[in-house]
Amino acid sequence: MSKQKITKSLKLAIWYAHDKKSGYDGIPISFRDMEIDHIIPERVLYHPREPDEFEKWKEKYKLDNNFKIHGIENICPSTRAFNLKKSDYGLYDETDVFKRYIINALIKSRQLKPKIEELNKKYKKEFDTRKIKTRISDINTIEQIIKKSNIDIKTIIELVEFPLDYNVITEIEEKRKYDKILEKYRTKRVVFFNYGEYLEIKDCIRYSYNNELGEETFWINLIDEFNEKIDYNVLRKKLFYEKAFAMFKTEKIWNSIEFELLKYFKSIRNEGNMEVLEQSANLFNIFSGEFQRNRVKSELSDVLEIREMLIDALDLKIQNSKTQSRIMQLKFRKLMLNFGIKQEDIKENNRNFNKDITNKAWADRIIHEFSEFTSLIEIPQYFDICQYYNLLKGLSEKIHIIENHNDFDNLFEKVTILKDRYNGNNSSIEDLMKRAIRIFRSGNYSRS
């Protein structure tokens, strides 16, 4: 996910400046399907493969020292399909297949920079003016009403006599709620800590992150302060999950909490709380991802041991669960835990790790486990089938080895039928058409 925020006005300016076409190969792109891509990968700033990687990119493409990764000269319109194929091949592919596309994009973006900047100013002014016009007639009235205590949205609608922008009302009310809670904790007016306070902190962490307030560190420190005062074990675990979530979302390195994290996982062995088990599965998937990025110090054996322990805890909960809905939720968490590389996937050739064979073994297992899980969903109302469908669709778009697997089409068809059965016929038709076009453009005509 890109760290650079591309505003709607800049995105529109880039699209029009490039004549609504890809900056790489000149193929027409709709605004809806367009992605803004960093020509020289943004990754080289944050996770370079070697210390001087950025310099090598600049040397290969004859870029001067003033070239900026986040500059307009390094972004262009592209398609998701091309981005997935291009990846890092501009530097690390000896065949230089993508070199001419990258050169074309760099030249175009540099030439179009003045036009893009001009269009961006124009569209930003239009968007700001439009936003003001939609709010000016009612914003003062709404603010005055919301200042009254215990006023809900329904009351506001009844009091205001002109058309309202409900998004504005909700935004103001949510900000008012957040500020009120923040003030309560900053002034240390909380003596006792219980489930209600946990929910407040949970909501505030997400509000701060989603609205880019940058106050996650305050909530992390607050959790550390309260954890020393809490006797209830389940509540302590839930608070730790929120702390880890906040640290992950703000790109904080997990080394500082790794010991605490391992202790947390070990405490789940006999856990019976459903929400804590689900949070533990989510936390492990993040932990596994941090391990693969070499951002934690744990050994592979530790990661595999934790996963097996969590799976055992889920299996025990599945055996003791009485409702089909809960059983399916737990089995889905178990499926997610198995998503990472397992010991059985790792293949060696003459005692050397074989990445290609290991990836294929992993893909075979994942497709098999997803197929088995799909066969269990006889009644989609027992399970969030839309979440499952979106997960599978997202995996196919991001991981080629999954989408190109021989059994994927059959699996995706079964899940699509289940989704249509729950949401109504043809609810997936738009996604299926997009997928067919994407596969067709990749050259796989028979599958599309």
Short mmCIF file of C-alpha atoms in Angstrom, two decimals:
data_model
loop_
_atom_site.label_atom_id
_atom_site.label_comp_id
_atom_site.label_asym_id
_atom_site.label_seq_id
_atom_site.Cartn_x
_atom_site.Cartn_y
_atom_site.Cartn_z
CA MET A 1 0.00 0.00 0.00
CA SER A 2 1.42 3.40 -1.02
CA LYS A 3 2.46 5.84 1.72
CA GLN A 4 1.87 8.78 -0.64
CA LYS A 5 -1.61 10.28 -0.48
CA ILE A 6 -2.92 11.04 -3.97
CA THR A 7 -5.81 13.52 -3.81
CA LYS A 8 -8.81 13.14 -6.08
CA SER A 9 -7.92 16.41 -7.84
CA LEU A 10 -4.36 15.23 -8.57
CA LYS A 11 -5.59 11.84 -9.74
CA LEU A 12 -8.03 13.51 -12.13
CA ALA A 13 -5.32 15.90 -13.37
CA ILE A 14 -2.94 13.01 -14.12
CA TRP A 15 -5.68 11.10 -15.96
CA TYR A 16 -6.60 14.04 -18.22
CA ALA A 17 -2.98 15.11 -18.80
CA HIS A 18 -2.15 11.60 -20.01
CA ASP A 19 -5.17 11.73 -22.33
CA LYS A 20 -6.96 9.05 -20.26
CA LYS A 21 -4.32 6.47 -21.20
CA SER A 22 -1.72 4.37 -19.42
CA GLY A 23 1.59 6.16 -19.01
CA TYR A 24 3.40 2.92 -19.84
CA ASP A 25 1.80 1.45 -22.96
CA GLY A 26 -0.77 4.07 -24.06
CA ILE A 27 -3.77 1.79 -23.52
CA PRO A 28 -7.02 3.72 -22.73
CA ILE A 29 -8.04 3.47 -19.05
CA SER A 30 -11.29 4.39 -17.37
CA PHE A 31 -10.97 6.66 -14.33
CA ARG A 32 -12.59 4.01 -12.18
CA ASP A 33 -10.11 1.27 -13.13
CA MET A 34 -7.00 3.47 -13.17
CA GLU A 35 -4.27 3.13 -10.56
CA ILE A 36 -1.65 5.81 -9.94
CA ASP A 37 1.67 3.98 -10.04
CA HIS A 38 5.16 4.96 -8.92
CA ILE A 39 7.35 4.36 -11.98
CA ILE A 40 10.46 3.89 -9.84
CA PRO A 41 8.98 1.78 -7.00
CA GLU A 42 8.16 3.64 -3.79
CA ARG A 43 9.54 0.62 -1.96
CA VAL A 44 13.15 1.67 -2.60
CA LEU A 45 12.74 4.49 -0.04
CA TYR A 46 11.42 2.31 2.78
CA HIS A 47 12.49 -1.28 2.09
CA PRO A 48 15.43 -1.24 -0.36
CA ARG A 49 16.84 -4.61 -1.34
CA GLU A 50 20.34 -3.14 -1.05
CA PRO A 51 21.63 0.12 0.51
CA ASP A 52 22.26 1.91 -2.80
CA GLU A 53 19.25 0.56 -4.70
CA PHE A 54 17.77 4.02 -5.41
CA GLU A 55 21.11 5.15 -6.86
CA LYS A 56 21.14 2.13 -9.18
CA TRP A 57 17.66 3.00 -10.45
CA LYS A 58 18.76 6.60 -11.10
CA GLU A 59 21.92 5.43 -12.84
CA LYS A 60 20.11 2.95 -15.09
CA TYR A 61 17.46 5.47 -16.20
CA LYS A 62 19.79 8.50 -16.24
CA LEU A 63 17.91 10.43 -13.54
CA ASP A 64 19.47 13.45 -11.83
CA ASN A 65 19.94 13.88 -8.08
CA ASN A 66 16.83 16.08 -7.83
CA PHE A 67 14.57 13.23 -8.93
CA LYS A 68 11.93 12.52 -6.26
CA ILE A 69 10.11 9.23 -5.73
CA HIS A 70 7.01 11.14 -4.60
CA GLY A 71 7.29 13.78 -7.31
CA ILE A 72 4.84 14.18 -10.19
CA GLU A 73 7.66 13.13 -12.52
CA ASN A 74 7.55 9.63 -10.97
CA ILE A 75 3.81 8.87 -11.08
CA CYS A 76 1.61 7.92 -14.00
CA PRO A 77 -1.72 6.22 -14.79
CA SER A 78 -1.61 2.44 -15.04
CA THR A 79 -3.74 -0.68 -14.80
CA ARG A 80 -3.68 -3.18 -11.96
CA ALA A 81 -2.74 -5.95 -14.39
CA PHE A 82 0.31 -4.06 -15.70
CA ASN A 83 1.45 -3.13 -12.18
CA LEU A 84 1.42 -6.77 -11.11
CA LYS A 85 3.47 -7.79 -14.16
CA LYS A 86 5.93 -4.87 -13.94
CA SER A 87 6.71 -5.18 -10.24
CA ASP A 88 10.47 -4.59 -9.78
CA TYR A 89 11.49 -5.85 -13.21
CA GLY A 90 12.68 -2.42 -14.26
CA LEU A 91 15.92 -3.04 -12.37
CA TYR A 92 16.16 -6.72 -11.58
CA ASP A 93 15.10 -8.32 -14.88
CA GLU A 94 18.16 -9.00 -17.05
CA THR A 95 16.02 -9.20 -20.21
CA ASP A 96 15.00 -5.53 -19.80
CA VAL A 97 11.50 -6.38 -21.08
CA PHE A 98 9.95 -3.50 -19.14
CA LYS A 99 12.77 -1.00 -19.64
CA ARG A 100 11.20 0.74 -22.66
CA TYR A 101 7.83 1.05 -20.88
CA ILE A 102 9.51 2.66 -17.87
CA ILE A 103 11.53 5.05 -20.05
CA ASN A 104 8.34 6.08 -21.91
CA ALA A 105 6.53 6.71 -18.63
CA LEU A 106 9.39 8.75 -17.15
CA ILE A 107 9.65 10.94 -20.27
CA LYS A 108 5.87 11.52 -20.43
CA SER A 109 5.54 12.35 -16.73
CA ARG A 110 8.42 14.82 -16.89
CA GLN A 111 6.98 16.52 -19.98
CA LEU A 112 3.45 16.64 -18.55
CA LYS A 113 4.44 17.87 -15.07
CA PRO A 114 3.56 21.58 -15.69
CA LYS A 115 0.19 20.63 -17.20
CA ILE A 116 -0.59 18.25 -14.32
CA GLU A 117 0.24 20.92 -11.73
CA GLU A 118 -1.99 23.43 -13.52
CA LEU A 119 -4.91 20.99 -13.80
CA ASN A 120 -4.48 19.93 -10.17
CA LYS A 121 -4.89 23.55 -8.99
CA LYS A 122 -7.97 23.94 -11.18
CA TYR A 123 -9.69 20.75 -9.98
CA LYS A 124 -8.78 21.34 -6.33
CA LYS A 125 -10.41 24.78 -6.48
CA GLU A 126 -13.53 23.29 -8.11
CA PHE A 127 -13.78 20.51 -5.51
CA ASP A 128 -13.26 22.92 -2.61
CA THR A 129 -15.90 25.33 -3.98
CA ARG A 130 -18.39 22.51 -4.49
CA LYS A 131 -17.76 21.25 -0.97
CA ILE A 132 -18.32 24.70 0.53
CA LYS A 133 -21.55 25.19 -1.44
CA THR A 134 -23.02 21.93 -0.15
CA ARG A 135 -22.24 22.85 3.46
CA ILE A 136 -22.62 26.61 3.73
CA SER A 137 -26.41 26.63 4.00
CA ASP A 138 -26.66 24.22 6.89
CA ILE A 139 -23.30 23.89 8.62
CA ASN A 140 -23.83 26.68 11.18
CA THR A 141 -27.28 25.41 12.10
CA ILE A 142 -26.05 21.85 12.44
CA GLU A 143 -23.11 22.85 14.64
CA GLN A 144 -25.41 24.76 16.97
CA ILE A 145 -27.82 21.84 17.23
CA ILE A 146 -25.11 19.27 17.88
CA LYS A 147 -23.72 21.37 20.73
CA LYS A 148 -26.91 20.58 22.65
CA SER A 149 -26.45 17.56 24.86
CA ASN A 150 -27.77 14.13 23.92
CA ILE A 151 -29.08 15.21 20.52
CA ASP A 152 -29.20 12.42 17.95
CA ILE A 153 -29.31 12.61 14.16
CA LYS A 154 -33.08 12.00 14.02
CA THR A 155 -33.70 15.10 16.14
CA ILE A 156 -31.39 17.17 13.93
CA ILE A 157 -33.30 16.16 10.81
CA GLU A 158 -36.58 17.19 12.45
CA LEU A 159 -35.26 20.61 13.53
CA VAL A 160 -33.59 21.62 10.26
CA GLU A 161 -36.05 22.79 7.60
CA PHE A 162 -33.81 22.53 4.52
CA PRO A 163 -32.06 19.62 2.76
CA LEU A 164 -29.09 18.24 4.68
CA ASP A 165 -25.84 16.52 3.80
CA TYR A 166 -26.05 13.55 6.18
CA ASN A 167 -22.31 12.90 5.81
CA VAL A 168 -21.63 16.32 7.32
CA ILE A 169 -23.90 15.57 10.28
CA THR A 170 -22.21 12.24 10.91
CA GLU A 171 -18.71 13.72 10.61
CA ILE A 172 -19.48 16.45 13.13
CA GLU A 173 -21.12 14.07 15.56
CA GLU A 174 -18.24 11.56 15.36
CA LYS A 175 -15.63 14.28 15.86
CA ARG A 176 -17.58 15.67 18.82
CA LYS A 177 -17.72 12.19 20.36
CA TYR A 178 -13.99 11.60 19.78
CA ASP A 179 -12.98 14.96 21.28
CA LYS A 180 -15.15 14.35 24.33
CA ILE A 181 -13.57 10.92 24.98
CA LEU A 182 -10.06 12.25 24.32
CA GLU A 183 -10.56 15.07 26.82
CA LYS A 184 -11.80 12.60 29.44
CA TYR A 185 -8.65 10.48 29.24
CA ARG A 186 -6.25 13.41 28.91
CA THR A 187 -7.56 14.96 32.13
CA LYS A 188 -7.26 11.58 33.91
CA ARG A 189 -10.92 11.54 34.93
CA VAL A 190 -11.13 7.74 34.52
CA VAL A 191 -10.62 5.93 37.84
CA PHE A 192 -12.04 2.50 36.98
CA PHE A 193 -11.44 0.64 33.74
CA ASN A 194 -14.03 -1.75 32.36
CA TYR A 195 -15.46 -3.00 29.06
CA GLY A 196 -17.03 0.37 28.24
CA GLU A 197 -13.65 2.10 28.43
CA TYR A 198 -12.14 -0.63 26.24
CA LEU A 199 -14.75 0.02 23.53
CA GLU A 200 -14.05 3.77 23.73
CA ILE A 201 -10.31 3.28 23.24
CA LYS A 202 -10.90 0.79 20.43
CA ASP A 203 -13.17 3.23 18.55
CA CYS A 204 -10.81 6.17 19.15
CA ILE A 205 -7.76 4.32 17.79
CA ARG A 206 -9.64 3.55 14.58
CA TYR A 207 -11.06 7.07 14.33
CA SER A 208 -7.61 8.63 14.80
CA TYR A 209 -6.08 6.37 12.14
CA ASN A 210 -8.90 6.69 9.59
CA ASN A 211 -8.96 10.49 9.91
CA GLU A 212 -5.15 10.84 9.98
CA LEU A 213 -5.14 12.65 13.33
CA GLY A 214 -1.80 11.09 14.30
CA GLU A 215 -2.85 10.53 17.93
CA GLU A 216 -2.36 6.75 18.00
CA THR A 217 0.74 7.10 20.23
CA PHE A 218 -1.39 8.72 22.95
CA TRP A 219 -3.75 5.73 22.94
CA ILE A 220 -0.84 3.24 22.91
CA ASN A 221 0.65 4.90 26.01
CA LEU A 222 -2.77 4.98 27.65
CA ILE A 223 -3.18 1.22 27.12
CA ASP A 224 0.21 0.61 28.76
CA GLU A 225 -0.89 2.72 31.72
CA PHE A 226 -4.21 0.92 32.17
CA ASN A 227 -2.89 -2.60 31.63
CA GLU A 228 -1.11 -2.40 34.98
CA LYS A 229 -4.44 -1.74 36.73
CA ILE A 230 -6.59 -4.44 35.09
CA ASP A 231 -7.18 -7.76 36.80
CA TYR A 232 -9.58 -9.18 34.21
CA ASN A 233 -7.42 -11.31 31.89
CA VAL A 234 -9.73 -11.22 28.84
CA LEU A 235 -9.92 -7.43 28.91
CA ARG A 236 -6.14 -7.19 29.17
CA LYS A 237 -5.78 -9.37 26.06
CA LYS A 238 -8.27 -7.27 24.12
CA LEU A 239 -6.43 -4.09 25.05
CA PHE A 240 -3.11 -5.58 23.94
CA TYR A 241 -4.68 -6.41 20.57
CA GLU A 242 -5.68 -2.76 20.15
CA LYS A 243 -2.15 -1.67 21.04
CA ALA A 244 -0.62 -4.04 18.47
CA PHE A 245 -3.20 -2.92 15.89
CA ALA A 246 -2.30 0.75 16.45
CA MET A 247 1.42 0.02 16.20
CA PHE A 248 0.96 -1.91 12.95
CA LYS A 249 -1.23 0.76 11.36
CA THR A 250 1.28 3.49 12.19
CA GLU A 251 4.25 1.48 10.85
CA LYS A 252 5.86 1.16 14.29
CA ILE A 253 8.40 -1.67 14.51
CA TRP A 254 7.14 -4.57 16.63
CA ASN A 255 10.54 -5.35 18.20
CA SER A 256 9.57 -3.31 21.26
CA ILE A 257 6.57 -5.53 22.02
CA GLU A 258 7.80 -8.86 20.62
CA PHE A 259 8.40 -10.44 24.04
CA GLU A 260 4.98 -9.21 25.19
CA LEU A 261 3.47 -10.53 21.95
CA LEU A 262 4.93 -14.03 22.40
CA LYS A 263 3.66 -14.06 25.98
CA TYR A 264 0.22 -13.04 24.68
CA PHE A 265 0.14 -15.91 22.17
CA LYS A 266 1.11 -18.47 24.81
CA SER A 267 -1.74 -17.26 27.03
CA ILE A 268 -4.25 -18.17 24.30
CA ARG A 269 -3.65 -21.91 24.72
CA ASN A 270 -6.74 -22.40 26.91
CA GLU A 271 -8.65 -19.29 25.84
CA GLY A 272 -12.43 -19.64 25.63
CA ASN A 273 -13.48 -16.12 24.69
CA MET A 274 -14.64 -16.01 21.07
CA GLU A 275 -13.59 -12.42 20.37
CA VAL A 276 -10.12 -12.96 21.85
CA LEU A 277 -9.63 -16.06 19.67
CA GLU A 278 -10.60 -14.14 16.54
CA GLN A 279 -8.31 -11.25 17.51
CA SER A 280 -5.48 -13.72 18.13
CA ALA A 281 -5.87 -15.17 14.65
CA ASN A 282 -5.77 -11.67 13.14
CA LEU A 283 -2.75 -10.77 15.25
CA PHE A 284 -0.88 -13.90 14.22
CA ASN A 285 -1.40 -13.15 10.53
CA ILE A 286 0.11 -9.68 11.06
CA PHE A 287 2.94 -11.20 13.13
CA SER A 288 3.61 -13.76 10.39
CA GLY A 289 3.78 -10.95 7.82
CA GLU A 290 6.20 -8.99 10.03
CA PHE A 291 8.34 -12.14 10.32
CA GLN A 292 8.48 -12.54 6.55
CA ARG A 293 9.62 -8.88 6.29
CA ASN A 294 12.38 -9.55 8.88
CA ARG A 295 10.84 -6.96 11.21
CA VAL A 296 10.76 -9.31 14.24
CA LYS A 297 13.51 -11.49 15.75
CA SER A 298 11.57 -14.73 16.29
CA GLU A 299 12.72 -17.94 14.61
CA LEU A 300 10.62 -19.80 12.01
CA SER A 301 10.17 -22.63 14.52
CA ASP A 302 8.59 -20.15 16.97
CA VAL A 303 6.16 -18.88 14.33
CA LEU A 304 5.13 -22.42 13.33
CA GLU A 305 4.74 -23.46 16.98
CA ILE A 306 2.49 -20.47 17.74
CA ARG A 307 0.30 -21.24 14.73
CA GLU A 308 -0.16 -24.88 15.77
CA MET A 309 -1.00 -23.79 19.31
CA LEU A 310 -3.63 -21.32 18.04
CA ILE A 311 -5.09 -23.96 15.72
CA ASP A 312 -5.38 -26.38 18.67
CA ALA A 313 -7.22 -23.68 20.66
CA LEU A 314 -9.61 -23.08 17.74
CA ASP A 315 -10.19 -26.83 17.30
CA LEU A 316 -11.12 -27.14 20.96
CA LYS A 317 -13.53 -24.22 20.66
CA ILE A 318 -15.05 -25.74 17.50
CA GLN A 319 -15.70 -29.02 19.33
CA ASN A 320 -17.48 -27.20 22.15
CA SER A 321 -19.52 -24.83 19.95
CA LYS A 322 -23.21 -25.62 19.50
CA THR A 323 -24.32 -23.28 16.72
CA GLN A 324 -23.45 -23.68 13.05
CA SER A 325 -22.78 -19.97 12.70
CA ARG A 326 -20.11 -19.97 15.41
CA ILE A 327 -18.52 -23.15 14.08
CA MET A 328 -18.18 -21.62 10.61
CA GLN A 329 -16.65 -18.42 12.05
CA LEU A 330 -14.05 -20.44 13.96
CA LYS A 331 -13.24 -22.62 10.96
CA PHE A 332 -12.77 -19.51 8.85
CA ARG A 333 -10.24 -18.16 11.40
CA LYS A 334 -8.49 -21.52 11.26
CA LEU A 335 -8.37 -21.26 7.47
CA MET A 336 -6.78 -17.81 7.76
CA LEU A 337 -4.16 -19.11 10.20
CA ASN A 338 -3.14 -21.73 7.65
CA PHE A 339 -2.64 -19.12 4.95
CA GLY A 340 1.07 -18.60 5.66
CA ILE A 341 3.85 -20.97 4.60
CA LYS A 342 3.83 -24.16 6.69
CA GLN A 343 6.66 -26.60 7.31
CA GLU A 344 5.01 -29.14 5.02
CA ASP A 345 5.13 -26.63 2.12
CA ILE A 346 8.89 -26.10 2.30
CA LYS A 347 10.65 -28.06 -0.42
CA GLU A 348 14.37 -28.52 -0.84
CA ASN A 349 16.59 -29.46 -3.77
CA ASN A 350 19.92 -30.97 -2.75
CA ARG A 351 19.29 -29.53 0.74
CA ASN A 352 18.77 -26.03 -0.67
CA PHE A 353 15.48 -24.17 -0.29
CA ASN A 354 13.56 -24.28 -3.60
CA LYS A 355 11.33 -21.19 -3.74
CA ASP A 356 9.37 -22.11 -6.89
CA ILE A 357 8.51 -25.64 -5.75
CA THR A 358 7.68 -24.38 -2.26
CA ASN A 359 5.35 -21.70 -3.67
CA LYS A 360 3.57 -24.31 -5.80
CA ALA A 361 3.17 -26.64 -2.82
CA TRP A 362 1.78 -23.72 -0.81
CA ALA A 363 -0.68 -22.78 -3.58
CA ASP A 364 -1.84 -26.42 -3.93
CA ARG A 365 -2.52 -26.60 -0.19
CA ILE A 366 -4.29 -23.23 -0.03
CA ILE A 367 -6.60 -24.07 -2.95
CA HIS A 368 -7.36 -27.47 -1.39
CA GLU A 369 -8.15 -25.95 2.03
CA PHE A 370 -10.31 -23.21 0.50
CA SER A 371 -12.18 -25.86 -1.53
CA GLU A 372 -12.81 -27.95 1.57
CA PHE A 373 -14.06 -24.92 3.49
CA THR A 374 -16.33 -23.89 0.60
CA SER A 375 -17.96 -27.32 0.60
CA LEU A 376 -18.97 -26.73 4.25
CA ILE A 377 -20.92 -23.54 3.47
CA GLU A 378 -24.20 -25.17 2.50
CA ILE A 379 -26.32 -22.33 3.91
CA PRO A 380 -24.57 -18.99 3.29
CA GLN A 381 -26.67 -17.22 5.94
CA TYR A 382 -24.60 -19.06 8.58
CA PHE A 383 -21.48 -17.24 7.45
CA ASP A 384 -20.39 -13.87 6.04
CA ILE A 385 -20.20 -15.15 2.47
CA CYS A 386 -19.51 -11.67 1.07
CA GLN A 387 -16.39 -11.38 3.23
CA TYR A 388 -15.25 -14.81 2.02
CA TYR A 389 -15.97 -13.95 -1.62
CA ASN A 390 -14.06 -10.64 -1.37
CA LEU A 391 -11.11 -12.42 0.27
CA LEU A 392 -10.88 -14.97 -2.54
CA LYS A 393 -11.30 -12.30 -5.21
CA GLY A 394 -8.61 -10.16 -3.60
CA LEU A 395 -6.17 -13.08 -3.40
CA SER A 396 -6.66 -13.87 -7.08
CA GLU A 397 -5.97 -10.26 -8.06
CA LYS A 398 -2.81 -9.96 -5.96
CA ILE A 399 -1.23 -13.42 -6.16
CA HIS A 400 -0.68 -14.80 -9.67
CA ILE A 401 0.08 -18.35 -8.53
CA ILE A 402 -3.39 -18.53 -6.95
CA GLU A 403 -5.32 -17.12 -9.92
CA ASN A 404 -3.39 -19.28 -12.41
CA HIS A 405 -3.88 -22.46 -10.40
CA ASN A 406 -5.66 -25.21 -12.37
CA ASP A 407 -8.40 -25.57 -9.73
CA PHE A 408 -9.00 -21.88 -8.99
CA ASP A 409 -11.72 -21.29 -11.62
CA ASN A 410 -13.80 -24.17 -10.25
CA LEU A 411 -13.36 -22.92 -6.66
CA PHE A 412 -14.25 -19.32 -7.55
CA GLU A 413 -17.36 -20.47 -9.43
CA LYS A 414 -18.63 -22.34 -6.35
CA VAL A 415 -18.10 -19.32 -4.09
CA THR A 416 -19.77 -17.03 -6.63
CA ILE A 417 -22.84 -19.29 -6.72
CA LEU A 418 -23.05 -19.16 -2.92
CA LYS A 419 -22.79 -15.36 -2.95
CA ASP A 420 -25.50 -15.07 -5.60
CA ARG A 421 -27.72 -17.43 -3.61
CA TYR A 422 -27.46 -15.08 -0.63
CA ASN A 423 -27.37 -11.66 -2.35
CA GLY A 424 -29.60 -12.43 -5.30
CA ASN A 425 -28.90 -13.70 -8.80
CA ASN A 426 -26.20 -11.94 -10.81
CA SER A 427 -24.89 -9.98 -7.80
CA SER A 428 -21.37 -10.98 -8.89
CA ILE A 429 -21.75 -10.31 -12.62
CA GLU A 430 -19.77 -7.03 -12.57
CA ASP A 431 -16.81 -8.63 -10.76
CA LEU A 432 -16.85 -11.62 -13.10
CA MET A 433 -16.79 -9.38 -16.17
CA LYS A 434 -13.84 -7.41 -14.79
CA ARG A 435 -12.00 -10.63 -14.03
CA ALA A 436 -12.64 -11.97 -17.53
CA ILE A 437 -11.25 -8.76 -19.05
CA ARG A 438 -8.20 -8.89 -16.78
CA ILE A 439 -7.47 -12.51 -17.72
CA PHE A 440 -8.06 -11.76 -21.42
CA ARG A 441 -5.57 -8.88 -21.33
CA SER A 442 -3.00 -11.15 -19.72
CA GLY A 443 -3.20 -13.37 -22.82
CA ASN A 444 -5.10 -16.29 -21.28
CA TYR A 445 -7.89 -16.24 -23.87
CA SER A 446 -9.36 -19.69 -23.19
CA ARG A 447 -9.94 -19.03 -19.46
CA SER A 448 -11.44 -15.58 -20.03
#
